[in-house]
């Protein structure tokens, strides 16, 4: 599919192309006029769009998750780019649209990340933890979900393969920190805990065709779902030590780090504390890099205000020296 990426569009440009409807909302202006507020998505990211006329017609034309053909103009409003939609229709079978061309995905090889994850997990010497890891990889459905699942709907690693990338980066950080800086920590527990801490997201998030939260995800959340998955895997392991089980459960329950961030308890062990901070670091860095790389106002030195990070980010990044890139 040969069309302009959303990330490459500039203010004042007209364009036409096929995009996914990431979100759709009916809103009202101060004067009481109804309009449609939508987010368009392709593999490069998303862009807000407005439909000001024929709202009733378009309201019935498409839903969230549909592929649509859009003709529009890029405008700038409050230092942010947005689309004024001129025409829109739902994609037809003869358009032969490939969904993968419209879905953001990890820039890293899924196969290579899986290989490196398995290699780090193979270093775990504790037989009970190795049995737990084996139980997970013995379920092809879980492994396939891990290859596709995002890490979040919007916040960080919100793209196909995002959860695998998040766990991969965390495992590499955890390995280096425990082996080189904190050797007194239980290496096997840190590595296994890092791997399982977010696996509840396999049951919380769905990614076809746009990222959404499952019914169980809304009603229980990924911490509870992660505990349930752990419990199911442990039921198949004979005489799994109760103390080790407690430590794993605590890592899952406390990995958000603060009560106000959604954890029922704060980290109370060194291993849980380390995993929380590695988790937070990787999530925050992903947000920073993504905000800088995806900012559509190319002429500005700073990004627009980031609601979660609560700051404008400087876009004058220094490129890594040759050979340091991943």
CSV table of C-alpha atoms in Angstrom, one decimal:
chain,number,residue,atom,x,y,z
A,1,UNK,CA,0.0,0.0,0.0
A,2,UNK,CA,1.7,3.1,-1.3
A,3,UNK,CA,0.5,6.2,0.7
A,4,UNK,CA,1.8,8.9,2.9
A,5,UNK,CA,2.5,8.0,6.5
A,6,UNK,CA,0.7,10.1,9.1
A,7,UNK,CA,4.0,10.9,10.7
A,8,UNK,CA,5.2,12.5,7.5
A,9,UNK,CA,2.2,14.9,6.9
A,10,UNK,CA,2.7,18.6,7.4
A,11,UNK,CA,0.5,21.5,8.1
A,12,UNK,CA,-1.3,22.8,5.0
A,13,UNK,CA,-1.0,19.5,3.1
A,14,UNK,CA,-3.9,17.7,1.5
A,15,UNK,CA,-3.8,13.9,1.5
A,16,UNK,CA,-5.8,10.8,0.8
A,17,UNK,CA,-5.3,7.3,2.1
A,18,UNK,CA,-6.5,4.3,4.1
A,19,UNK,CA,-6.3,4.4,7.9
A,20,UNK,CA,-7.6,2.6,11.0
A,21,UNK,CA,-10.1,4.2,13.2
A,22,UNK,CA,-8.3,4.1,16.6
A,23,UNK,CA,-11.1,6.0,18.5
A,24,UNK,CA,-14.4,7.7,17.7
A,25,UNK,CA,-16.3,10.2,19.9
A,26,UNK,CA,-19.3,12.4,19.3
A,27,UNK,CA,-18.7,15.9,20.8
A,28,UNK,CA,-20.4,19.2,21.0
A,29,UNK,CA,-18.9,22.7,20.3
A,30,UNK,CA,-19.5,25.6,22.6
A,31,UNK,CA,-22.2,26.8,20.2
A,32,UNK,CA,-24.0,23.4,20.5
A,33,UNK,CA,-23.0,22.0,17.1
A,34,UNK,CA,-22.3,18.2,16.9
A,35,UNK,CA,-19.0,16.9,15.4
A,36,UNK,CA,-17.0,13.7,15.3
A,37,UNK,CA,-13.7,13.6,17.0
A,38,UNK,CA,-11.6,10.6,15.8
A,39,UNK,CA,-8.1,9.3,15.9
A,40,UNK,CA,-6.6,7.9,12.7
A,41,UNK,CA,-3.9,5.3,12.9
A,42,UNK,CA,-1.3,3.7,10.6
A,43,UNK,CA,2.0,2.0,11.3
A,44,UNK,CA,3.8,5.3,12.0
A,45,UNK,CA,1.4,6.3,14.8
A,46,UNK,CA,-1.9,8.2,15.1
A,47,UNK,CA,-3.3,11.6,14.4
A,48,UNK,CA,-6.5,13.3,15.6
A,49,UNK,CA,-9.1,14.3,13.1
A,50,UNK,CA,-12.4,16.2,13.1
A,51,UNK,CA,-15.5,15.8,11.0
A,52,UNK,CA,-17.5,19.0,11.1
A,53,UNK,CA,-20.3,18.3,8.5
A,54,UNK,CA,-22.7,15.5,7.7
A,55,UNK,CA,-22.1,14.1,11.2
A,56,UNK,CA,-25.2,11.9,11.2
A,57,UNK,CA,-24.2,10.3,7.9
A,58,UNK,CA,-20.6,9.6,9.0
A,59,UNK,CA,-21.7,8.5,12.5
A,60,UNK,CA,-23.4,5.6,10.9
A,61,UNK,CA,-20.7,5.0,8.4
A,62,UNK,CA,-17.9,3.5,10.5
A,63,UNK,CA,-16.9,2.3,14.0
A,64,UNK,CA,-13.8,2.0,16.0
A,65,UNK,CA,-11.5,-0.6,14.5
A,66,UNK,CA,-12.7,-0.1,10.9
A,67,UNK,CA,-10.4,0.7,8.0
A,68,UNK,CA,-11.5,3.9,6.2
A,69,UNK,CA,-10.5,5.9,3.2
A,70,UNK,CA,-9.9,9.5,4.2
A,71,UNK,CA,-9.5,12.6,2.1
A,72,UNK,CA,-8.4,15.5,4.3
A,73,UNK,CA,-6.3,18.6,5.1
A,74,UNK,CA,-3.7,18.9,7.8
A,75,UNK,CA,-4.3,21.9,10.1
A,76,UNK,CA,-2.6,23.2,13.2
A,77,UNK,CA,-4.5,23.9,16.3
A,78,UNK,CA,-2.9,24.9,19.6
A,79,UNK,CA,0.5,23.9,18.3
A,80,UNK,CA,-0.8,20.4,17.4
A,81,UNK,CA,-1.5,19.0,14.0
A,82,UNK,CA,-4.9,17.5,13.2
A,83,UNK,CA,-6.9,16.5,10.2
A,84,UNK,CA,-10.0,18.3,8.9
A,85,UNK,CA,-11.8,15.5,7.1
A,86,UNK,CA,-13.3,16.4,3.7
A,87,UNK,CA,-14.5,13.0,2.7
A,88,UNK,CA,-14.5,9.5,4.3
A,89,UNK,CA,-15.8,6.1,3.4
A,90,UNK,CA,-15.4,2.6,4.9
A,91,UNK,CA,-12.9,0.3,3.1
A,92,UNK,CA,-14.3,-2.2,0.7
A,93,UNK,CA,-13.1,-5.8,0.0
A,94,UNK,CA,-11.8,-4.7,-3.4
A,95,UNK,CA,-9.5,-2.2,-1.7
A,96,UNK,CA,-7.4,-5.2,-0.5
A,97,UNK,CA,-6.0,-3.4,2.6
A,98,UNK,CA,-3.4,-5.2,4.6
A,99,UNK,CA,-4.0,-4.5,8.3
A,100,UNK,CA,-0.4,-4.9,9.3
A,101,UNK,CA,0.4,-1.8,7.2
A,102,UNK,CA,-1.8,0.2,9.5
A,103,UNK,CA,-0.7,-1.3,12.9
A,104,UNK,CA,2.3,0.1,14.8
A,105,UNK,CA,4.7,-2.7,15.7
A,106,UNK,CA,8.0,-3.1,17.5
A,107,UNK,CA,11.1,-2.0,15.5
A,108,UNK,CA,12.9,-5.0,16.9
A,109,UNK,CA,12.9,-8.6,15.5
A,110,UNK,CA,10.3,-10.7,17.4
A,111,UNK,CA,12.4,-13.8,16.7
A,112,UNK,CA,15.6,-12.2,18.0
A,113,UNK,CA,13.9,-10.9,21.1
A,114,UNK,CA,12.4,-14.3,21.9
A,115,UNK,CA,15.8,-15.9,21.4
A,116,UNK,CA,17.5,-13.6,23.8
A,117,UNK,CA,14.6,-13.9,26.3
A,118,UNK,CA,14.9,-17.7,26.3
A,119,UNK,CA,18.7,-17.5,26.6
A,120,UNK,CA,18.5,-15.3,29.8
A,121,UNK,CA,15.8,-17.5,31.3
A,122,UNK,CA,17.9,-20.6,30.6
A,123,UNK,CA,20.4,-19.1,33.1
A,124,UNK,CA,17.9,-19.7,36.0
A,125,UNK,CA,19.3,-22.6,38.1
A,126,UNK,CA,16.5,-23.0,40.5
A,127,UNK,CA,14.6,-26.1,39.4
A,128,UNK,CA,11.2,-25.0,40.6
A,129,UNK,CA,11.5,-21.7,38.7
A,130,UNK,CA,12.8,-23.5,35.6
A,131,UNK,CA,9.7,-25.7,35.8
A,132,UNK,CA,7.5,-22.6,35.9
A,133,UNK,CA,9.2,-21.1,32.9
A,134,UNK,CA,8.9,-24.4,31.0
A,135,UNK,CA,5.2,-24.5,31.8
A,136,UNK,CA,4.7,-21.1,30.1
A,137,UNK,CA,6.6,-22.0,27.0
A,138,UNK,CA,4.9,-25.4,26.8
A,139,UNK,CA,1.7,-23.5,25.9
A,140,UNK,CA,1.9,-22.3,22.2
A,141,UNK,CA,-1.1,-20.0,22.6
A,142,UNK,CA,0.6,-18.0,25.4
A,143,UNK,CA,3.8,-17.8,23.5
A,144,UNK,CA,2.0,-16.6,20.3
A,145,UNK,CA,0.1,-14.0,22.4
A,146,UNK,CA,3.4,-12.7,23.9
A,147,UNK,CA,4.8,-12.2,20.3
A,148,UNK,CA,1.9,-10.0,19.4
A,149,UNK,CA,0.6,-8.4,22.6
A,150,UNK,CA,1.2,-4.7,23.3
A,151,UNK,CA,2.4,-3.6,26.7
A,152,UNK,CA,-0.4,-1.0,27.1
A,153,UNK,CA,-3.2,0.6,25.2
A,154,UNK,CA,-1.8,4.1,25.1
A,155,UNK,CA,0.9,4.7,27.7
A,156,UNK,CA,4.1,2.8,26.8
A,157,UNK,CA,5.1,0.1,24.2
A,158,UNK,CA,1.6,0.5,22.8
A,159,UNK,CA,2.2,-1.5,19.6
A,160,UNK,CA,2.3,-5.1,18.4
A,161,UNK,CA,5.2,-6.9,20.1
A,162,UNK,CA,5.4,-4.2,22.7
A,163,UNK,CA,5.1,-6.5,25.7
A,164,UNK,CA,7.8,-8.8,24.4
A,165,UNK,CA,10.1,-5.7,23.8
A,166,UNK,CA,9.3,-4.4,27.3
A,167,UNK,CA,10.1,-7.8,29.0
A,168,UNK,CA,13.2,-8.2,26.8
A,169,UNK,CA,14.7,-4.8,27.8
A,170,UNK,CA,13.8,-5.4,31.4
A,171,UNK,CA,15.5,-8.8,31.5
A,172,UNK,CA,18.7,-7.4,30.0
A,173,UNK,CA,18.7,-4.6,32.6
A,174,UNK,CA,17.9,-7.0,35.4
A,175,UNK,CA,20.7,-9.3,34.4
A,176,UNK,CA,23.3,-6.6,34.3
A,177,UNK,CA,22.2,-4.9,37.5
A,178,UNK,CA,22.1,-8.1,39.6
A,179,UNK,CA,25.3,-9.7,38.2
A,180,UNK,CA,27.4,-6.5,38.1
A,181,UNK,CA,25.9,-4.2,40.8
A,182,UNK,CA,23.7,-6.1,43.2
A,183,UNK,CA,25.0,-9.6,43.5
A,184,UNK,CA,23.4,-10.1,46.9
A,185,UNK,CA,20.0,-10.3,45.3
A,186,UNK,CA,18.5,-13.6,44.3
A,187,UNK,CA,19.3,-13.7,40.6
A,188,UNK,CA,16.9,-16.5,39.7
A,189,UNK,CA,14.0,-14.8,41.5
A,190,UNK,CA,14.7,-11.4,39.8
A,191,UNK,CA,14.9,-12.9,36.3
A,192,UNK,CA,11.8,-15.1,36.7
A,193,UNK,CA,9.9,-12.3,38.4
A,194,UNK,CA,10.8,-9.9,35.7
A,195,UNK,CA,9.6,-12.3,33.1
A,196,UNK,CA,6.2,-13.0,34.7
A,197,UNK,CA,5.4,-9.5,36.2
A,198,UNK,CA,3.3,-8.3,33.3
A,199,UNK,CA,2.0,-11.6,31.8
A,200,UNK,CA,-1.5,-10.7,33.0
A,201,UNK,CA,-1.5,-8.3,30.0
A,202,UNK,CA,-1.8,-11.3,27.7
A,203,UNK,CA,-5.3,-11.6,29.1
A,204,UNK,CA,-6.0,-7.9,29.6
A,205,UNK,CA,-5.2,-6.5,26.2
A,206,UNK,CA,-6.4,-7.3,22.7
A,207,UNK,CA,-4.8,-6.0,19.5
A,208,UNK,CA,-7.1,-6.8,16.6
A,209,UNK,CA,-7.3,-4.6,14.8
A,210,UNK,CA,-6.7,-1.7,17.3
A,211,UNK,CA,-5.5,-2.1,20.9
A,212,UNK,CA,-8.4,-2.5,23.3
A,213,UNK,CA,-9.0,-3.9,26.8
A,214,UNK,CA,-10.8,-7.2,27.2
A,215,UNK,CA,-13.8,-7.6,29.4
A,216,UNK,CA,-11.7,-9.4,32.0
A,217,UNK,CA,-9.1,-6.6,31.6
A,218,UNK,CA,-11.7,-4.0,32.6
A,219,UNK,CA,-13.3,-6.0,35.4
A,220,UNK,CA,-10.1,-7.4,37.0
A,221,UNK,CA,-7.0,-5.7,35.6
A,222,UNK,CA,-3.7,-7.3,34.6
A,223,UNK,CA,-2.4,-7.7,38.2
A,224,UNK,CA,-5.2,-9.9,39.2
A,225,UNK,CA,-5.1,-11.7,35.8
A,226,UNK,CA,-1.4,-12.2,36.2
A,227,UNK,CA,-1.9,-13.8,39.6
A,228,UNK,CA,-4.5,-16.1,38.1
A,229,UNK,CA,-2.2,-17.1,35.3
A,230,UNK,CA,0.6,-17.8,37.8
A,231,UNK,CA,-1.7,-19.9,40.0
A,232,UNK,CA,-2.8,-21.9,37.0
A,233,UNK,CA,0.8,-22.7,35.9
A,234,UNK,CA,1.8,-23.5,39.5
A,235,UNK,CA,-1.0,-26.0,39.9
A,236,UNK,CA,0.7,-28.2,37.4
A,237,UNK,CA,4.0,-28.2,39.3
A,238,UNK,CA,4.2,-30.7,42.2
A,239,UNK,CA,5.4,-29.4,45.6
A,240,UNK,CA,6.3,-25.9,44.4
A,241,UNK,CA,7.7,-24.1,47.5
A,242,UNK,CA,5.2,-21.9,49.3
A,243,UNK,CA,7.8,-19.3,50.2
A,244,UNK,CA,8.9,-19.0,46.6
A,245,UNK,CA,5.3,-18.8,45.4
A,246,UNK,CA,4.8,-15.9,47.9
A,247,UNK,CA,7.8,-14.0,46.5
A,248,UNK,CA,6.6,-14.4,43.0
A,249,UNK,CA,3.1,-13.3,43.9
A,250,UNK,CA,4.5,-10.2,45.7
A,251,UNK,CA,6.5,-9.2,42.6
A,252,UNK,CA,3.3,-9.3,40.5
A,253,UNK,CA,1.2,-7.5,43.1
A,254,UNK,CA,3.7,-4.7,43.9
A,255,UNK,CA,5.4,-4.0,40.5
A,256,UNK,CA,3.6,-0.7,40.0
A,257,UNK,CA,5.5,0.5,43.0
A,258,UNK,CA,3.0,2.8,44.6
A,259,UNK,CA,-0.6,2.4,45.9
A,260,UNK,CA,-1.7,5.4,43.8
A,261,UNK,CA,-0.2,3.8,40.7
A,262,UNK,CA,-2.5,0.7,41.1
A,263,UNK,CA,-0.5,-1.7,43.2
A,264,UNK,CA,-2.3,-3.2,46.2
A,265,UNK,CA,1.0,-3.2,48.2
A,266,UNK,CA,4.3,-1.5,47.7
A,267,UNK,CA,7.5,-3.5,47.1
A,268,UNK,CA,8.7,-5.0,50.4
A,269,UNK,CA,11.6,-7.2,49.1
A,270,UNK,CA,14.9,-6.1,47.3
A,271,UNK,CA,13.9,-8.2,44.3
A,272,UNK,CA,10.5,-6.6,44.0
A,273,UNK,CA,11.9,-3.1,44.5
A,274,UNK,CA,14.4,-3.7,41.7
A,275,UNK,CA,11.8,-5.0,39.3
A,276,UNK,CA,9.5,-2.1,40.0
A,277,UNK,CA,12.2,0.4,39.2
A,278,UNK,CA,13.4,-1.4,36.1
A,279,UNK,CA,9.8,-1.6,34.9
A,280,UNK,CA,9.2,2.2,35.6
A,281,UNK,CA,12.5,3.1,33.9
A,282,UNK,CA,11.8,1.2,30.7
A,283,UNK,CA,8.2,2.5,30.5
A,284,UNK,CA,9.3,6.1,31.0
A,285,UNK,CA,12.2,5.9,28.5
A,286,UNK,CA,9.9,4.4,25.9
A,287,UNK,CA,7.4,7.3,26.5
A,288,UNK,CA,10.2,9.9,26.2
A,289,UNK,CA,11.7,8.4,23.0
A,290,UNK,CA,8.3,7.8,21.4
A,291,UNK,CA,7.1,11.3,22.2
A,292,UNK,CA,10.2,12.8,20.6
A,293,UNK,CA,10.2,10.6,17.5
A,294,UNK,CA,6.5,10.9,16.9
A,295,UNK,CA,6.1,14.6,17.4
A,296,UNK,CA,4.6,16.0,14.2
A,297,UNK,CA,5.7,19.6,14.7
A,298,UNK,CA,9.1,19.2,13.0
A,299,UNK,CA,10.1,22.9,13.2
A,300,UNK,CA,9.7,23.0,17.0
A,301,UNK,CA,12.7,22.3,19.3
A,302,UNK,CA,10.4,20.9,22.0
A,303,UNK,CA,7.5,18.5,21.8
A,304,UNK,CA,4.0,19.4,22.8
A,305,UNK,CA,3.1,19.0,26.5
A,306,UNK,CA,3.2,15.3,27.5
A,307,UNK,CA,0.2,14.7,29.8
A,308,UNK,CA,1.7,11.7,31.6
A,309,UNK,CA,5.3,12.9,31.9
A,310,UNK,CA,4.0,16.4,32.7
A,311,UNK,CA,6.6,18.3,30.6
A,312,UNK,CA,7.7,19.4,27.2
A,313,UNK,CA,10.6,17.2,25.9
A,314,UNK,CA,13.6,18.5,24.1
A,315,UNK,CA,14.0,17.1,20.6
A,316,UNK,CA,17.7,17.9,20.1
A,317,UNK,CA,18.8,14.3,20.8
A,318,UNK,CA,22.5,13.4,20.4
A,319,UNK,CA,22.8,10.3,18.3
A,320,UNK,CA,24.8,7.4,19.8
A,321,UNK,CA,28.3,6.9,18.6
A,322,UNK,CA,28.7,4.4,15.8
A,323,UNK,CA,28.6,0.9,17.0
A,324,UNK,CA,26.5,1.7,20.1
A,325,UNK,CA,23.1,1.3,18.4
A,326,UNK,CA,21.1,-1.9,19.0
